[in-house]
Tab-separated table of C-alpha atoms in Angstrom:
chain	number	residue	atom	x	y	z
A	1	UNK	CA	-46.716	-125.277	167.439
A	2	UNK	CA	-45.694	-128.919	167.403
A	3	UNK	CA	-42.215	-130.399	167.098
A	4	UNK	CA	-42.128	-134.145	166.385
A	5	UNK	CA	-45.675	-134.371	167.737
A	6	UNK	CA	-44.844	-132.454	170.921
A	7	UNK	CA	-46.843	-129.370	171.893
A	8	UNK	CA	-44.006	-126.908	172.377
A	9	UNK	CA	-46.307	-124.216	173.767
A	10	UNK	CA	-47.224	-126.591	176.580
A	11	UNK	CA	-43.550	-127.294	177.255
A	12	UNK	CA	-42.579	-123.625	177.198
A	13	UNK	CA	-45.574	-122.065	178.957
A	14	UNK	CA	-47.621	-124.563	180.930
A	15	UNK	CA	-45.115	-127.160	182.091
A	16	UNK	CA	-42.961	-124.690	184.089
A	17	UNK	CA	-46.116	-123.423	185.795
A	18	UNK	CA	-47.208	-126.975	186.601
A	19	UNK	CA	-43.778	-127.755	188.055
A	20	UNK	CA	-43.935	-124.578	190.151
A	21	UNK	CA	-47.410	-125.566	191.413
A	22	UNK	CA	-46.169	-129.039	192.323
A	23	UNK	CA	-43.234	-127.532	194.204
A	24	UNK	CA	-45.555	-125.085	196.013
A	25	UNK	CA	-47.769	-127.952	197.152
A	26	UNK	CA	-44.749	-129.937	198.315
A	27	UNK	CA	-43.441	-126.847	200.098
A	28	UNK	CA	-46.633	-126.233	202.067
A	29	UNK	CA	-46.922	-129.898	203.029
A	30	UNK	CA	-43.311	-130.128	204.181
A	31	UNK	CA	-43.509	-126.786	206.015
A	32	UNK	CA	-46.675	-127.815	207.830
A	33	UNK	CA	-45.194	-131.163	208.855
A	34	UNK	CA	-41.991	-129.499	210.018
A	35	UNK	CA	-43.720	-127.063	212.366
A	36	UNK	CA	-46.436	-129.492	213.429
A	37	UNK	CA	-43.767	-131.454	215.279
A	38	UNK	CA	-43.351	-128.625	217.800
A	39	UNK	CA	-45.979	-128.652	220.548
A	40	UNK	CA	-47.499	-125.255	221.354
A	41	UNK	CA	-46.513	-123.846	224.740
A	42	UNK	CA	-50.060	-123.454	226.068
A	43	UNK	CA	-51.314	-126.713	224.591
A	44	UNK	CA	-53.961	-124.974	222.470
A	45	UNK	CA	-55.444	-127.080	219.656
A	46	UNK	CA	-56.611	-125.939	216.267
A	47	UNK	CA	-60.200	-126.282	217.460
A	48	UNK	CA	-59.466	-124.147	220.532
A	49	UNK	CA	-57.953	-121.413	218.375
A	50	UNK	CA	-60.808	-121.373	215.862
A	51	UNK	CA	-63.454	-121.285	218.602
A	52	UNK	CA	-61.717	-118.464	220.467
A	53	UNK	CA	-61.327	-116.335	217.331
A	54	UNK	CA	-64.912	-116.920	216.233
A	55	UNK	CA	-66.268	-116.057	219.684
A	56	UNK	CA	-64.175	-112.896	219.901
A	57	UNK	CA	-65.703	-111.766	216.600
A	58	UNK	CA	-69.298	-112.463	217.587
A	59	UNK	CA	-69.488	-115.696	215.609
A	60	UNK	CA	-69.999	-118.148	218.438
A	61	UNK	CA	-72.827	-119.735	216.444
A	62	UNK	CA	-70.450	-120.941	213.701
A	63	UNK	CA	-69.926	-124.680	213.957
A	64	UNK	CA	-66.530	-126.355	213.956
A	65	UNK	CA	-66.615	-129.649	212.100
A	66	UNK	CA	-64.069	-132.180	210.963
A	67	UNK	CA	-62.913	-133.371	207.566
A	68	UNK	CA	-60.620	-136.244	206.642
A	69	UNK	CA	-57.102	-135.734	205.340
A	70	UNK	CA	-54.231	-133.317	205.842
A	71	UNK	CA	-54.578	-129.608	205.058
A	72	UNK	CA	-58.107	-130.133	203.735
A	73	UNK	CA	-59.339	-127.428	206.107
A	74	UNK	CA	-62.009	-125.088	204.752
A	75	UNK	CA	-64.946	-122.902	205.697
A	76	UNK	CA	-68.333	-123.959	204.294
A	77	UNK	CA	-70.618	-120.896	204.047
A	78	UNK	CA	-73.694	-122.989	203.258
A	79	UNK	CA	-73.580	-124.862	206.565
A	80	UNK	CA	-71.723	-122.035	208.341
A	81	UNK	CA	-69.070	-124.478	209.475
A	82	UNK	CA	-65.311	-124.256	209.857
A	83	UNK	CA	-64.165	-127.744	208.883
A	84	UNK	CA	-60.783	-128.680	210.310
A	85	UNK	CA	-58.749	-131.604	209.017
A	86	UNK	CA	-57.386	-134.488	211.025
A	87	UNK	CA	-53.985	-132.798	211.027
A	88	UNK	CA	-55.398	-129.580	212.504
A	89	UNK	CA	-58.469	-130.207	214.649
A	90	UNK	CA	-56.907	-131.745	217.771
A	91	UNK	CA	-53.256	-130.968	217.069
A	92	UNK	CA	-51.463	-128.876	219.688
A	93	UNK	CA	-48.922	-126.957	217.639
A	94	UNK	CA	-48.442	-123.556	216.037
A	95	UNK	CA	-48.968	-124.920	212.523
A	96	UNK	CA	-52.425	-126.209	213.406
A	97	UNK	CA	-53.313	-123.011	215.261
A	98	UNK	CA	-52.275	-120.920	212.256
A	99	UNK	CA	-54.316	-122.960	209.787
A	100	UNK	CA	-57.370	-122.939	212.069
A	101	UNK	CA	-57.054	-119.178	212.527
A	102	UNK	CA	-56.919	-118.768	208.742
A	103	UNK	CA	-60.170	-120.707	208.294
A	104	UNK	CA	-61.819	-118.708	211.064
A	105	UNK	CA	-60.729	-115.660	209.078
A	106	UNK	CA	-62.836	-116.870	206.147
A	107	UNK	CA	-65.896	-117.101	208.402
A	108	UNK	CA	-65.269	-113.512	209.504
A	109	UNK	CA	-64.958	-112.435	205.861
A	110	UNK	CA	-68.409	-113.808	205.086
A	111	UNK	CA	-69.896	-112.269	208.218
A	112	UNK	CA	-68.477	-108.844	207.314
A	113	UNK	CA	-69.454	-109.088	203.642
A	114	UNK	CA	-65.860	-108.899	202.397
A	115	UNK	CA	-66.273	-108.002	198.714
A	116	UNK	CA	-63.717	-110.347	197.070
A	117	UNK	CA	-65.175	-113.392	198.808
A	118	UNK	CA	-68.691	-112.362	197.742
A	119	UNK	CA	-67.469	-112.090	194.141
A	120	UNK	CA	-65.747	-115.473	194.322
A	121	UNK	CA	-68.831	-117.136	195.748
A	122	UNK	CA	-71.045	-115.561	193.082
A	123	UNK	CA	-68.975	-116.817	190.136
A	124	UNK	CA	-68.575	-120.414	191.348
A	125	UNK	CA	-71.468	-121.706	189.160
A	126	UNK	CA	-70.096	-119.933	186.084
A	127	UNK	CA	-66.622	-121.234	186.874
A	128	UNK	CA	-67.858	-124.821	186.987
A	129	UNK	CA	-69.612	-124.419	183.632
A	130	UNK	CA	-66.637	-122.679	182.082
A	131	UNK	CA	-64.125	-125.272	183.252
A	132	UNK	CA	-66.178	-128.127	181.827
A	133	UNK	CA	-66.991	-126.552	178.455
A	134	UNK	CA	-63.977	-124.400	177.637
A	135	UNK	CA	-61.555	-127.068	176.403
A	136	UNK	CA	-64.123	-129.037	174.325
A	137	UNK	CA	-65.150	-125.799	172.594
A	138	UNK	CA	-61.559	-124.766	171.907
A	139	UNK	CA	-60.686	-128.216	170.536
A	140	UNK	CA	-63.826	-128.337	168.395
A	141	UNK	CA	-63.104	-124.850	167.077
A	142	UNK	CA	-59.557	-125.832	166.123
A	143	UNK	CA	-60.598	-129.111	164.489
A	144	UNK	CA	-63.351	-127.549	162.407
A	145	UNK	CA	-61.539	-124.221	161.823
A	146	UNK	CA	-64.374	-122.453	163.601
A	147	UNK	CA	-62.461	-119.672	165.302
A	148	UNK	CA	-65.519	-118.051	166.881
A	149	UNK	CA	-66.297	-121.278	168.717
A	150	UNK	CA	-62.713	-121.538	169.935
A	151	UNK	CA	-62.866	-117.941	171.168
A	152	UNK	CA	-66.001	-118.736	173.158
A	153	UNK	CA	-64.044	-121.558	174.774
A	154	UNK	CA	-61.233	-119.164	175.643
A	155	UNK	CA	-63.687	-116.704	177.188
A	156	UNK	CA	-65.187	-119.496	179.293
A	157	UNK	CA	-61.706	-120.534	180.402
A	158	UNK	CA	-61.135	-116.910	181.342
A	159	UNK	CA	-63.788	-117.275	184.042
A	160	UNK	CA	-61.596	-119.870	185.735
A	161	UNK	CA	-58.626	-117.528	185.494
A	162	UNK	CA	-60.684	-114.731	187.032
A	163	UNK	CA	-61.750	-117.066	189.837
A	164	UNK	CA	-58.111	-117.804	190.645
A	165	UNK	CA	-57.338	-114.079	190.518
A	166	UNK	CA	-60.121	-113.209	192.960
A	167	UNK	CA	-59.011	-116.037	195.228
A	168	UNK	CA	-55.670	-114.329	195.922
A	169	UNK	CA	-56.987	-111.362	197.955
A	170	UNK	CA	-59.438	-113.692	199.719
A	171	UNK	CA	-56.685	-116.021	200.921
A	172	UNK	CA	-54.146	-113.289	201.647
A	173	UNK	CA	-56.708	-111.345	203.663
A	174	UNK	CA	-57.703	-114.420	205.682
A	175	UNK	CA	-54.054	-115.014	206.554
A	176	UNK	CA	-53.550	-111.361	207.511
A	177	UNK	CA	-56.580	-111.581	209.783
A	178	UNK	CA	-55.210	-114.765	211.323
A	179	UNK	CA	-51.783	-113.263	211.985
A	180	UNK	CA	-53.280	-110.088	213.461
A	181	UNK	CA	-55.425	-112.089	215.887
A	182	UNK	CA	-52.560	-114.391	216.833
A	183	UNK	CA	-50.227	-111.449	217.448
A	184	UNK	CA	-52.632	-109.771	219.843
A	185	UNK	CA	-54.143	-112.775	221.577
A	186	UNK	CA	-51.160	-114.403	223.234
A	187	UNK	CA	-52.232	-117.782	221.852
A	188	UNK	CA	-48.693	-118.351	220.634
A	189	UNK	CA	-45.228	-117.391	221.772
A	190	UNK	CA	-42.981	-115.346	219.495
A	191	UNK	CA	-41.465	-118.581	218.207
A	192	UNK	CA	-44.871	-120.151	217.703
A	193	UNK	CA	-46.082	-117.050	215.853
A	194	UNK	CA	-43.042	-117.278	213.581
A	195	UNK	CA	-43.872	-120.917	212.840
A	196	UNK	CA	-47.515	-120.136	212.078
A	197	UNK	CA	-46.513	-117.342	209.698
A	198	UNK	CA	-44.189	-119.705	207.854
A	199	UNK	CA	-47.032	-122.163	207.288
A	200	UNK	CA	-49.454	-119.458	206.137
A	201	UNK	CA	-46.921	-117.995	203.699
A	202	UNK	CA	-46.273	-121.433	202.228
A	203	UNK	CA	-50.017	-121.997	201.844
A	204	UNK	CA	-50.456	-118.619	200.130
A	205	UNK	CA	-47.859	-119.613	197.545
A	206	UNK	CA	-50.079	-122.471	196.336
A	207	UNK	CA	-52.756	-119.960	195.305
A	208	UNK	CA	-50.194	-117.888	193.427
A	209	UNK	CA	-49.099	-121.064	191.648
A	210	UNK	CA	-52.701	-121.961	190.749
A	211	UNK	CA	-53.180	-118.547	189.141
A	212	UNK	CA	-49.883	-118.925	187.273
A	213	UNK	CA	-50.987	-122.290	185.847
A	214	UNK	CA	-54.348	-120.868	184.782
A	215	UNK	CA	-52.750	-117.844	183.098
A	216	UNK	CA	-50.221	-119.945	181.200
A	217	UNK	CA	-52.931	-122.341	180.034
A	218	UNK	CA	-55.021	-119.446	178.776
A	219	UNK	CA	-52.030	-117.871	177.019
A	220	UNK	CA	-51.343	-121.204	175.311
A	221	UNK	CA	-54.946	-121.428	174.098
A	222	UNK	CA	-54.858	-117.868	172.752
A	223	UNK	CA	-51.617	-118.569	170.858
A	224	UNK	CA	-52.947	-121.853	169.450
A	225	UNK	CA	-56.180	-120.278	168.208
A	226	UNK	CA	-54.443	-117.230	166.731
A	227	UNK	CA	-51.804	-119.427	165.114
A	228	UNK	CA	-54.517	-121.572	163.560
A	229	UNK	CA	-56.203	-118.451	162.197
A	230	UNK	CA	-53.015	-117.248	160.510
A	231	UNK	CA	-52.560	-120.640	158.833
A	232	UNK	CA	-56.112	-120.388	157.539
C-alpha cells in the first residue's frame, strides 16, 4: 500500500524494527565502552580468559587470533580460531573477558556438536543464495504479475529468517556457557561478573533485533504479494 508514493507497509512494519535494531547496536556499543573503562581486579585480558576457558575444555589446540575493529570478535570454525578484536584481545576489563568467554563458548559448541550451531553452519550457503535472489524475484513477480515467482522469492527470503531464528539459541547458549565458566572460575569479582553479564545481555539483544527486522521484512513481502494478487 502506497500513500503519496510512500510504502506504508515499510513505515508501519519494517521501520520500527530497523529503529529497534539501531538502538540495540547503540546499546551494546555504549554498554561495552562503559564497562571497558573499569580494569579487572586480576588484570586478566580477553586473550587470557579465552585461552583458559579453551584449555579447561580440552581445546588447547584452538588458536586465538586478532581482528581489526571493536566488537568484531568471532569464532572461525574453518581455521579453528577464536578471533578477538582490538577492543578485546589485550584489554584488561570485565567487558573484554565476557566477550572473549562468549567466543570461546562458540568453539566449545562446535567441539561438542551443538545441534543449533550445526544447523546454522549447514544453511549458510542457502542463506547467501536466498538473500541475493529473494528481492529480485519478488520485485520481478510484482512487476510482471507473476505471483508464483514472487512466492519463490518469499520462500528464499524465509531462509534468511530461519537463519536468524537459529542464531538466537546459538548466541544465548554461548553466553550462558560464558557466564557459567566465569561464575565458577574466579576470573572476575562479583562486580566484574555483573559487568560482563550486562555486556552479554546487550549483545544478545542485537540478535533479537536482527530476527525482528527479518520477520517484519518477510511479513511486508507477504502482504505486498497477496495485495497484488487481490488487485489482479
